[in-house]
PDB file of C-alpha atoms in Angstrom:
ATOM      1  CA  LEU A   1      45.291 -69.176  22.578  1.00  0.00           C
ATOM      2  CA  VAL A   2      46.839 -72.722  21.738  1.00  0.00           C
ATOM      3  CA  PHE A   3      46.153 -76.329  22.276  1.00  0.00           C
ATOM      4  CA  TYR A   4      49.013 -78.585  22.973  1.00  0.00           C
ATOM      5  CA  PRO A   5      49.807 -81.061  21.680  1.00  0.00           C
ATOM      6  CA  LYS A   6      48.833 -79.789  18.153  1.00  0.00           C
ATOM      7  CA  THR A   7      48.142 -83.508  16.981  1.00  0.00           C
ATOM      8  CA  GLN A   8      47.986 -86.699  18.941  1.00  0.00           C
ATOM      9  CA  THR A   9      47.264 -90.224  17.686  1.00  0.00           C
ATOM     10  CA  ILE A  10      45.637 -92.527  20.377  1.00  0.00           C
ATOM     11  CA  SER A  11      43.794 -95.826  20.641  1.00  0.00           C
ATOM     12  CA  LEU A  12      40.347 -96.445  21.745  1.00  0.00           C
ATOM     13  CA  THR A  13      41.366 -97.282  25.245  1.00  0.00           C
ATOM     14  CA  ASP A  14      43.664 -94.166  25.829  1.00  0.00           C
ATOM     15  CA  SER A  15      42.661 -91.193  27.395  1.00  0.00           C
ATOM     16  CA  ILE A  16      43.064 -87.714  25.526  1.00  0.00           C
ATOM     17  CA  VAL A  17      44.889 -84.899  27.457  1.00  0.00           C
ATOM     18  CA  VAL A  18      44.825 -81.596  25.722  1.00  0.00           C
ATOM     19  CA  GLY A  19      46.588 -78.517  27.260  1.00  0.00           C
ATOM     20  CA  SER A  20      45.331 -75.044  26.902  1.00  0.00           C
ATOM     21  CA  PHE A  21      47.830 -72.353  26.697  1.00  0.00           C
ATOM     22  CA  ILE A  22      48.061 -68.781  26.261  1.00  0.00           C
ATOM     23  CA  VAL A  23      51.208 -67.765  24.225  1.00  0.00           C
ATOM     24  CA  PHE A  24      52.355 -64.004  23.994  1.00  0.00           C
ATOM     25  CA  GLU A  25      54.923 -62.836  21.566  1.00  0.00           C
ATOM     26  CA  ASN A  26      57.783 -60.970  23.303  1.00  0.00           C
ATOM     27  CA  ASP A  27      56.611 -57.635  21.887  1.00  0.00           C
ATOM     28  CA  SER A  28      53.083 -58.148  22.936  1.00  0.00           C
ATOM     29  CA  LEU A  29      53.051 -59.304  26.572  1.00  0.00           C
ATOM     30  CA  GLU A  30      50.398 -57.829  28.666  1.00  0.00           C
ATOM     31  CA  PRO A  31      49.356 -58.379  32.225  1.00  0.00           C
ATOM     32  CA  PHE A  32      46.102 -60.075  32.709  1.00  0.00           C
ATOM     33  CA  THR A  33      43.799 -60.975  35.634  1.00  0.00           C
ATOM     34  CA  GLY A  34      41.330 -63.307  34.099  1.00  0.00           C
ATOM     35  CA  ALA A  35      40.036 -65.102  31.087  1.00  0.00           C
ATOM     36  CA  HIS A  36      36.954 -66.717  29.564  1.00  0.00           C
ATOM     37  CA  ILE A  37      37.753 -69.549  27.077  1.00  0.00           C
ATOM     38  CA  GLN A  38      35.204 -71.359  25.119  1.00  0.00           C
ATOM     39  CA  MET A  39      36.148 -74.427  23.125  1.00  0.00           C
ATOM     40  CA  LYS A  40      34.245 -76.898  21.046  1.00  0.00           C
ATOM     41  CA  PHE A  41      35.003 -80.430  20.378  1.00  0.00           C
ATOM     42  CA  PRO A  42      33.504 -83.437  18.038  1.00  0.00           C
ATOM     43  CA  LYS A  43      30.821 -84.990  20.351  1.00  0.00           C
ATOM     44  CA  ASP A  44      30.441 -88.064  18.315  1.00  0.00           C
ATOM     45  CA  LEU A  45      34.271 -88.665  18.380  1.00  0.00           C
ATOM     46  CA  ILE A  46      35.055 -87.918  22.026  1.00  0.00           C
ATOM     47  CA  GLN A  47      33.479 -87.235  25.436  1.00  0.00           C
ATOM     48  CA  LEU A  48      34.508 -84.814  28.209  1.00  0.00           C
ATOM     49  CA  ASP A  49      35.924 -86.521  31.256  1.00  0.00           C
ATOM     50  CA  THR A  50      37.373 -83.837  33.416  1.00  0.00           C
ATOM     51  CA  ILE A  51      38.883 -80.338  33.419  1.00  0.00           C
ATOM     52  CA  LEU A  52      41.975 -79.035  35.647  1.00  0.00           C
ATOM     53  CA  PRO A  53      43.518 -75.867  36.288  1.00  0.00           C
ATOM     54  CA  GLY A  54      46.738 -75.189  34.575  1.00  0.00           C
ATOM     55  CA  LEU A  55      50.070 -74.539  36.351  1.00  0.00           C
ATOM     56  CA  PHE A  56      50.416 -71.044  35.190  1.00  0.00           C
ATOM     57  CA  ILE A  57      47.513 -69.609  36.797  1.00  0.00           C
ATOM     58  CA  THR A  58      47.803 -71.859  40.010  1.00  0.00           C
ATOM     59  CA  ASP A  59      51.547 -71.492  40.645  1.00  0.00           C
ATOM     60  CA  THR A  60      52.122 -67.811  40.338  1.00  0.00           C
ATOM     61  CA  ASN A  61      53.010 -66.528  43.844  1.00  0.00           C
ATOM     62  CA  GLN A  62      51.389 -69.540  45.265  1.00  0.00           C
ATOM     63  CA  SER A  63      47.988 -68.097  44.991  1.00  0.00           C
ATOM     64  CA  THR A  64      44.564 -70.029  44.423  1.00  0.00           C
ATOM     65  CA  PRO A  65      42.825 -68.950  41.298  1.00  0.00           C
ATOM     66  CA  LEU A  66      39.161 -68.865  40.850  1.00  0.00           C
ATOM     67  CA  PHE A  67      38.597 -71.579  38.182  1.00  0.00           C
ATOM     68  CA  VAL A  68      35.231 -72.718  37.124  1.00  0.00           C
ATOM     69  CA  TYR A  69      33.937 -74.236  33.895  1.00  0.00           C
ATOM     70  CA  SER A  70      30.580 -75.109  32.427  1.00  0.00           C
ATOM     71  CA  PHE A  71      29.674 -77.802  29.889  1.00  0.00           C
ATOM     72  CA  ASP A  72      26.574 -77.681  27.807  1.00  0.00           C
ATOM     73  CA  SER A  73      26.395 -81.582  27.751  1.00  0.00           C
ATOM     74  CA  LEU A  74      26.959 -81.458  23.878  1.00  0.00           C
ATOM     75  CA  ASN A  75      30.290 -79.982  22.663  1.00  0.00           C
ATOM     76  CA  THR A  76      30.877 -76.639  24.253  1.00  0.00           C
ATOM     77  CA  ILE A  77      33.061 -76.056  27.215  1.00  0.00           C
ATOM     78  CA  ASN A  78      33.425 -72.593  28.781  1.00  0.00           C
ATOM     79  CA  ILE A  79      36.363 -72.093  31.200  1.00  0.00           C
ATOM     80  CA  PHE A  80      36.510 -68.917  33.544  1.00  0.00           C
ATOM     81  CA  THR A  81      39.564 -68.336  35.471  1.00  0.00           C
ATOM     82  CA  TYR A  82      40.588 -65.416  37.509  1.00  0.00           C
ATOM     83  CA  PHE A  83      43.791 -64.685  39.248  1.00  0.00           C
ATOM     84  CA  LEU A  84      43.382 -63.964  42.837  1.00  0.00           C
ATOM     85  CA  ASP A  85      46.122 -62.740  45.139  1.00  0.00           C
ATOM     86  CA  THR A  86      46.378 -60.249  47.949  1.00  0.00           C
ATOM     87  CA  ASN A  87      49.806 -58.708  46.864  1.00  0.00           C
ATOM     88  CA  LYS A  88      49.685 -58.729  43.149  1.00  0.00           C
ATOM     89  CA  VAL A  89      46.713 -57.969  40.829  1.00  0.00           C
ATOM     90  CA  ASN A  90      47.784 -59.775  37.632  1.00  0.00           C
ATOM     91  CA  ILE A  91      50.049 -62.026  35.918  1.00  0.00           C
ATOM     92  CA  LEU A  92      52.448 -61.631  32.934  1.00  0.00           C
ATOM     93  CA  GLY A  93      53.671 -64.165  30.551  1.00  0.00           C
ATOM     94  CA  THR A  94      52.915 -67.281  28.687  1.00  0.00           C
ATOM     95  CA  GLY A  95      51.714 -70.334  30.299  1.00  0.00           C
ATOM     96  CA  HIS A  96      49.339 -73.223  30.957  1.00  0.00           C
ATOM     97  CA  LEU A  97      45.683 -72.307  31.653  1.00  0.00           C
ATOM     98  CA  ALA A  98      44.024 -75.810  31.802  1.00  0.00           C
ATOM     99  CA  ASP A  99      44.071 -79.538  31.001  1.00  0.00           C
ATOM    100  CA  ILE A 100      41.133 -80.883  29.282  1.00  0.00           C
ATOM    101  CA  VAL A 101      40.686 -84.769  29.545  1.00  0.00           C
ATOM    102  CA  PHE A 102      38.440 -86.528  27.031  1.00  0.00           C
ATOM    103  CA  ASN A 103      37.634 -90.290  26.341  1.00  0.00           C
ATOM    104  CA  PRO A 104      37.381 -91.646  22.814  1.00  0.00           C
ATOM    105  CA  LEU A 105      34.092 -92.977  21.455  1.00  0.00           C
ATOM    106  CA  VAL A 106      34.958 -94.190  18.047  1.00  0.00           C
ATOM    107  CA  ILE A 107      37.703 -94.546  15.532  1.00  0.00           C
ATOM    108  CA  GLY A 108      38.236 -91.277  13.413  1.00  0.00           C
ATOM    109  CA  SER A 109      39.622 -87.884  13.529  1.00  0.00           C
ATOM    110  CA  ASP A 110      38.683 -84.182  14.069  1.00  0.00           C
ATOM    111  CA  SER A 111      39.819 -81.121  15.924  1.00  0.00           C
ATOM    112  CA  ILE A 112      39.264 -79.382  19.227  1.00  0.00           C
ATOM    113  CA  TYR A 113      39.024 -75.649  18.669  1.00  0.00           C
ATOM    114  CA  TYR A 114      38.412 -72.399  20.429  1.00  0.00           C
ATOM    115  CA  ASN A 115      35.601 -70.307  19.538  1.00  0.00           C
ATOM    116  CA  LEU A 116      37.447 -67.042  19.365  1.00  0.00           C
ATOM    117  CA  ASN A 117      34.105 -64.886  19.144  1.00  0.00           C
ATOM    118  CA  GLU A 118      33.406 -66.022  22.664  1.00  0.00           C
ATOM    119  CA  CYS A 119      36.830 -66.031  24.308  1.00  0.00           C
ATOM    120  CA  SER A 120      38.136 -62.991  26.123  1.00  0.00           C
ATOM    121  CA  MET A 121      41.017 -61.828  28.386  1.00  0.00           C
ATOM    122  CA  PHE A 122      41.292 -58.849  30.790  1.00  0.00           C
ATOM    123  CA  ASP A 123      43.157 -56.827  33.128  1.00  0.00           C
ATOM    124  CA  GLU A 124      42.497 -55.775  36.674  1.00  0.00           C
ATOM    125  CA  PHE A 125      40.588 -52.741  35.503  1.00  0.00           C
ATOM    126  CA  ASP A 126      38.168 -55.242  33.307  1.00  0.00           C
ATOM    127  CA  ASP A 127      39.739 -53.898  30.194  1.00  0.00           C
ATOM    128  CA  ASP A 128      39.695 -56.338  27.246  1.00  0.00           C
ATOM    129  CA  ILE A 129      43.315 -57.645  26.043  1.00  0.00           C
ATOM    130  CA  ASN A 130      43.284 -58.379  22.357  1.00  0.00           C
ATOM    131  CA  ILE A 131      43.554 -62.197  21.372  1.00  0.00           C
ATOM    132  CA  ASN A 132      45.104 -62.266  18.051  1.00  0.00           C
ATOM    133  CA  GLY A 133      44.553 -65.773  16.982  1.00  0.00           C
ATOM    134  CA  THR A 134      44.072 -69.545  17.996  1.00  0.00           C
ATOM    135  CA  ARG A 135      45.391 -72.922  17.259  1.00  0.00           C
ATOM    136  CA  ALA A 136      43.423 -76.067  17.236  1.00  0.00           C
ATOM    137  CA  ALA A 137      44.313 -79.623  18.206  1.00  0.00           C
ATOM    138  CA  GLU A 138      43.774 -82.693  15.969  1.00  0.00           C
ATOM    139  CA  ILE A 139      42.689 -85.903  17.572  1.00  0.00           C
ATOM    140  CA  ILE A 140      43.273 -89.200  15.630  1.00  0.00           C
ATOM    141  CA  ILE A 141      41.571 -92.359  17.211  1.00  0.00           C
ATOM    142  CA  GLN A 142      42.710 -95.523  15.605  1.00  0.00           C
TER     143      GLN A 142
END
């Protein structure tokens, strides 16, 4: 699981848009049906504005995903997304899961990161798919 861009520098008047992506190596592609992604962010530096479904899970076969999220009002976001289609039970590949939009609060820098202990991906049989690592996103507010 990676965030994109890896680093961004913005002013106090800009919005911060961070994309959440799933990236498989060519030799480790696995079809998946759903994912639970937990991320944490520095609540003293930025505040959550909105979360939007990513193009990968929404554009595949023109299906509509189940995409819900929860926010604990502090610094933890949970995203649950499930691929729902009548002809195809899973998707395969690398793609865009969500866009997370934040507003800056103060000047400073810190990172948004995945809590790998709480993230999971699974196939249509509800079997877990290994998540081998994550990449955080650094936010610099000037």
